[in-house]
Short mmCIF file of C-alpha atoms in Angstrom, two decimals:
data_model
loop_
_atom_site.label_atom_id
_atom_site.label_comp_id
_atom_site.label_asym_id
_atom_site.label_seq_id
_atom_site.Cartn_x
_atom_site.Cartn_y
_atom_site.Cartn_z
CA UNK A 1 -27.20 -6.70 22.80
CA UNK A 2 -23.22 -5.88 21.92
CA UNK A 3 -21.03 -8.20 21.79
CA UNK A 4 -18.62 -8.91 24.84
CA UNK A 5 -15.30 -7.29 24.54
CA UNK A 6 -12.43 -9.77 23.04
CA UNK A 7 -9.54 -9.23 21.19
CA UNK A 8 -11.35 -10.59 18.14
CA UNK A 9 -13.84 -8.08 18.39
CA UNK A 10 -11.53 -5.19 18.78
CA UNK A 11 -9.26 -6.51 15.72
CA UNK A 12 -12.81 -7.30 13.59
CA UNK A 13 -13.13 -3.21 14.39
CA UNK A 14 -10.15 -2.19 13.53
CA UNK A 15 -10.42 -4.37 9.99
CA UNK A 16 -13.40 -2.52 9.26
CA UNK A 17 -11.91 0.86 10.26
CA UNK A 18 -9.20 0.13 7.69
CA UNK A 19 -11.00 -1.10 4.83
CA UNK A 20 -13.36 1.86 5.37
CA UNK A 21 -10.56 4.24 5.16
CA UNK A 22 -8.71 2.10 1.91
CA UNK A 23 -12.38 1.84 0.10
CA UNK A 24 -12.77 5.71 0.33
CA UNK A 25 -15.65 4.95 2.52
CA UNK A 26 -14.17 7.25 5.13
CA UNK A 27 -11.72 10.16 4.30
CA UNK A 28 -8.89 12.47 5.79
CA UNK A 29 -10.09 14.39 8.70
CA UNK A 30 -13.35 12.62 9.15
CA UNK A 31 -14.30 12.19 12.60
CA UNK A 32 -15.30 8.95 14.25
CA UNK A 33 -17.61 8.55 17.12
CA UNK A 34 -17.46 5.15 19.51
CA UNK A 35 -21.84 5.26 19.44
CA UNK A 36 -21.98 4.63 15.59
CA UNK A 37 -19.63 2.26 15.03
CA UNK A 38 -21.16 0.61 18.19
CA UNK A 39 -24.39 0.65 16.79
CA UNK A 40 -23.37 -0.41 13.61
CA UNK A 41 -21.41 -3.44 14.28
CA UNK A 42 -23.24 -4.54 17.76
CA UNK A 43 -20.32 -4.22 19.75
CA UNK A 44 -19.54 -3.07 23.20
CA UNK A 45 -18.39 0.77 23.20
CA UNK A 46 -15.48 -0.01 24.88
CA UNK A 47 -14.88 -2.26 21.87
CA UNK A 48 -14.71 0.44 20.05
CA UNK A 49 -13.01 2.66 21.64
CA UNK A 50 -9.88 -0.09 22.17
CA UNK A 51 -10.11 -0.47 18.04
CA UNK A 52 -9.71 3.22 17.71
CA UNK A 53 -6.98 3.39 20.24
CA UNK A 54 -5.02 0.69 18.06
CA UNK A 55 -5.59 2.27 15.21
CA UNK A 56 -4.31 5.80 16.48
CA UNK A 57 -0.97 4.07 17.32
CA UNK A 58 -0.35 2.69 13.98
CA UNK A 59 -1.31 6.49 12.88
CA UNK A 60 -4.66 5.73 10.81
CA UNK A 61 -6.12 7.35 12.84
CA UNK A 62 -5.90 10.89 15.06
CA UNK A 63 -7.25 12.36 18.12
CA UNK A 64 -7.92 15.89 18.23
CA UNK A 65 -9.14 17.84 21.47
CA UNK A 66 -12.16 19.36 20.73
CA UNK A 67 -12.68 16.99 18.15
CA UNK A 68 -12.15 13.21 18.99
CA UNK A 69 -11.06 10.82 16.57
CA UNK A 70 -10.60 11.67 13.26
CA UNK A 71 -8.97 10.19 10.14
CA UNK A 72 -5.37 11.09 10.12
CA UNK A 73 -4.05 13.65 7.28
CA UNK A 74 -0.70 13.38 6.78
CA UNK A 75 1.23 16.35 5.49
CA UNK A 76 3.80 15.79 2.60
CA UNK A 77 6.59 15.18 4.65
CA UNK A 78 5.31 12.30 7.13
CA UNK A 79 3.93 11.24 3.17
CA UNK A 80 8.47 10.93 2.25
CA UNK A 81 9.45 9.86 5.87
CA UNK A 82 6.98 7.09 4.97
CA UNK A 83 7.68 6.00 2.04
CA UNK A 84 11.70 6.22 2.87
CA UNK A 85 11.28 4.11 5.55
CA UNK A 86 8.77 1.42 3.68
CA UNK A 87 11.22 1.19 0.96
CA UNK A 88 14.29 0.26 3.27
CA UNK A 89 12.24 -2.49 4.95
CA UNK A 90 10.57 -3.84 1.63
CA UNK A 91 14.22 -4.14 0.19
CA UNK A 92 15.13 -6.12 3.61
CA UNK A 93 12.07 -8.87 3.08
CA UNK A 94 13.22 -9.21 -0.34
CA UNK A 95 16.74 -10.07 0.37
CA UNK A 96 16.05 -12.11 2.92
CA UNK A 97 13.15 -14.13 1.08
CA UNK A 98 14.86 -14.53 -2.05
CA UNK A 99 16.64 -17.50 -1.75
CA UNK A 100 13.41 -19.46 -0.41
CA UNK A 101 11.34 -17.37 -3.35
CA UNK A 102 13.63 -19.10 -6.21
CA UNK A 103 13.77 -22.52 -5.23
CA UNK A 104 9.98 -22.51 -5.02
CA UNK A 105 8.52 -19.67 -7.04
CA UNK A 106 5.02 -20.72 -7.32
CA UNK A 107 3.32 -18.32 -4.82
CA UNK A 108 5.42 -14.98 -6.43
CA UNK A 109 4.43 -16.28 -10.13
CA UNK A 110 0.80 -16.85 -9.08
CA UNK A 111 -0.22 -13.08 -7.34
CA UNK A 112 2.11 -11.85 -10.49
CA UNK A 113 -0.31 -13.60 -12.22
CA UNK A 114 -3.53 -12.56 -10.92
CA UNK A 115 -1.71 -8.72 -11.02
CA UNK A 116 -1.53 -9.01 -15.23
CA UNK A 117 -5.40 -9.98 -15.12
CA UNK A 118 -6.37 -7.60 -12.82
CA UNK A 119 -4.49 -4.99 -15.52
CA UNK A 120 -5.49 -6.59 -18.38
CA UNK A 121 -9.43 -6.72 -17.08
CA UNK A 122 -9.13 -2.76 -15.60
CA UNK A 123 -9.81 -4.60 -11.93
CA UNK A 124 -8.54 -2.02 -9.17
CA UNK A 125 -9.90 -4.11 -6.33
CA UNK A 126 -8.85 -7.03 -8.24
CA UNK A 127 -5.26 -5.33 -8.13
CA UNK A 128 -5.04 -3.99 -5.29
CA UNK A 129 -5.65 -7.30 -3.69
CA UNK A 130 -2.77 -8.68 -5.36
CA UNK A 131 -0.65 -6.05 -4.85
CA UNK A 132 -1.29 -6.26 -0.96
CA UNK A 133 -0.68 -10.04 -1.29
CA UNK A 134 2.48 -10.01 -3.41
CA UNK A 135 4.24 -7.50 -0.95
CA UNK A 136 3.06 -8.81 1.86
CA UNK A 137 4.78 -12.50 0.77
CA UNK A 138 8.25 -11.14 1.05
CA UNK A 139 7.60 -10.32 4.59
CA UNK A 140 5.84 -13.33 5.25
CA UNK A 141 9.18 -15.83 3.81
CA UNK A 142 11.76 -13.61 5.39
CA UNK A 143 10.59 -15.15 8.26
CA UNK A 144 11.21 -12.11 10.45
CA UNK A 145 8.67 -11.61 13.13
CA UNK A 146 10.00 -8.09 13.74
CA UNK A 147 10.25 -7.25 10.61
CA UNK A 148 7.08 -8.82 9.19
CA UNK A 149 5.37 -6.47 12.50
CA UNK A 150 6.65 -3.12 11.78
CA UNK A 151 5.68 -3.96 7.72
CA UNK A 152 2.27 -4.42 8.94
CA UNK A 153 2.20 -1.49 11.08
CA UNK A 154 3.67 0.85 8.05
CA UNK A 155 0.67 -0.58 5.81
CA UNK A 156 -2.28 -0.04 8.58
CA UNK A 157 -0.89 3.41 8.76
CA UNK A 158 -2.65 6.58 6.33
CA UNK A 159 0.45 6.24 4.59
CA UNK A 160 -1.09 5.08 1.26
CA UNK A 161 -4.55 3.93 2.27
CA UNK A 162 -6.12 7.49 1.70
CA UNK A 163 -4.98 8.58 -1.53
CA UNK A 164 -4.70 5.17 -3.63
CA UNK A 165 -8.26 6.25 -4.24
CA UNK A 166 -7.15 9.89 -5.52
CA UNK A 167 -4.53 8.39 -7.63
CA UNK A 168 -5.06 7.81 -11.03
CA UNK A 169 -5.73 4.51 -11.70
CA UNK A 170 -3.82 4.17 -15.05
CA UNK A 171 -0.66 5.21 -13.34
CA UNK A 172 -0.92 2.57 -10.70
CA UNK A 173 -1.43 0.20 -13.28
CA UNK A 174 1.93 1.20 -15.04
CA UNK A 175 3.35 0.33 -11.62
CA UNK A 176 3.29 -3.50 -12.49
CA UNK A 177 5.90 -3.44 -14.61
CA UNK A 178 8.02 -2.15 -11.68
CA UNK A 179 6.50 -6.07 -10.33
CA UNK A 180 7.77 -7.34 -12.97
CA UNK A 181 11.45 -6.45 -12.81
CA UNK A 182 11.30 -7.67 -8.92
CA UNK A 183 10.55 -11.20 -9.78
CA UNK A 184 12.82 -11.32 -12.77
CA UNK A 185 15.98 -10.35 -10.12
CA UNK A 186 14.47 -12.87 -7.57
CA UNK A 187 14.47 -15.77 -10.52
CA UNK A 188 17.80 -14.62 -11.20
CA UNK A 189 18.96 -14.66 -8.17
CA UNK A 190 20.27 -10.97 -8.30
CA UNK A 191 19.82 -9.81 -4.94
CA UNK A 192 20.99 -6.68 -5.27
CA UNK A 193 18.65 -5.81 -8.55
CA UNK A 194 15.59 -7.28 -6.56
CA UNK A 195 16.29 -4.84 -3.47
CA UNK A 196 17.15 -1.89 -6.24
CA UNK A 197 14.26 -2.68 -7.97
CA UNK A 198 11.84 -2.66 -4.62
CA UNK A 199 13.27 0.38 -3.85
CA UNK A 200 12.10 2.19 -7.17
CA UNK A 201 8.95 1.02 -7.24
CA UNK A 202 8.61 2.07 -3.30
CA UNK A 203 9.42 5.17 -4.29
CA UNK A 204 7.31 5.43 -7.52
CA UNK A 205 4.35 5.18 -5.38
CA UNK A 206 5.49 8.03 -3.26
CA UNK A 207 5.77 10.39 -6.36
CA UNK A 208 2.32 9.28 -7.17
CA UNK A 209 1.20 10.80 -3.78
CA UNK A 210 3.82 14.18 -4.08
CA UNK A 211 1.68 14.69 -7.31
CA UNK A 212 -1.89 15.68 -5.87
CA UNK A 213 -2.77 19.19 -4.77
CA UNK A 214 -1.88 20.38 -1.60
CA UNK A 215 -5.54 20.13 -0.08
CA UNK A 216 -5.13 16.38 0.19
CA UNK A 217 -2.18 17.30 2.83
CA UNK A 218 -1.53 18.45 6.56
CA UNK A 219 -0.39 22.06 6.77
#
């Protein structure tokens, strides 16, 4: 029997949407259908298709008459308006967190922490787990519900989630030193080098994306 409709359903949906997308597990373009994941997961259709609704709002996903639901490809200008956009917020949550981040560091120093293992022991889920968790600290101390939103909304969109797969692993790995640099302006107390330094590293992972062929890509 499927599960009643709730809001925890539909968000326990759209979780597994979005983990199926950042695993590989589903890729650009590939339709969806409401009776699988139904099926699959034991929930109510409807359950579904609220999850995919969601989902097509914060651009994961994309419907297409003729078609339905599909995995969203973006092409390689939604990839820049993106990224621009990410990196202008990111810098904002670090400016406003910094202050709390350097009188108690603990937190920052930790998921930098568990980033140099995850390097040192070639760990990509490892990493990207701390990655997620690092960034998604300075949103969380800002302590700016609007802000902290639209952040979560950029990161549940296709923006990166598809092709962090495609990319090559070593390269995102030289990213952490870009880490680095961030939490040595926050300790300092430079905002300006910590927003600077954000910004780069923002847009490091956007060059990353510009680099693969143009089939990964909307027309």
């Amino acid at each position: 029997m499927s599960e009643p409709d709730s809001i925890p359903t539909v968000h326990r949906i759209a979780e597994a949407v979005t983990e199926a997308v950042r695993d590989g597990r589903l890729a650009p373009g590939q339709r969806l259908t409401e009776t699988e994941f139904a099926g699959r997961h034991g929930v109510s259709r409807s359950s579904v298709r609220e999850a995919f609704r969601r989902l097509t709002a914060d651009g994961l996903l994309a419907f297409e008459p003729n078609r339905g639901v599909t995995v969203r490809i973006l092409s390689r200008r939604e990839i820049d308006n993106l990224f621009a956009v990410r990196g202008a917020l990111e810098a904002l949550a670090v400016r406003l967190s910094l202050p709390a981040l350097k009188a108690a560091p603990e937190r920052l120093l930790a998921l930098l922490a568990e980033m140099d293992r995850a390097v040192a022991d070639n760990d990509m889920p490892a990493f990207s787990a701390a990655n997620a968790a690092f960034h998604a600290l300075f949103a969380e101390v800002a302590d700016n519900a609007l802000l902290s939103e639209t952040l979560t909304r950029l990161s549940n969109s296709i923006y990166w989630l598809q092709f962090r797969m495609l990319v090559d692993r070593r390269q995102v790995f030289d990213s952490h030193a870009e880490h680095r640099r961030i939490v040595a302006a926050i300790l300092a107390g430079d905002a300006g080098a910590a927003e600077e330094a954000m910004r780069t590293h923002v847009d490091g992972s956007r060059k990353l994306v510009q680099q693969l062929p143009d089939s990964h890509f909307a027309g």
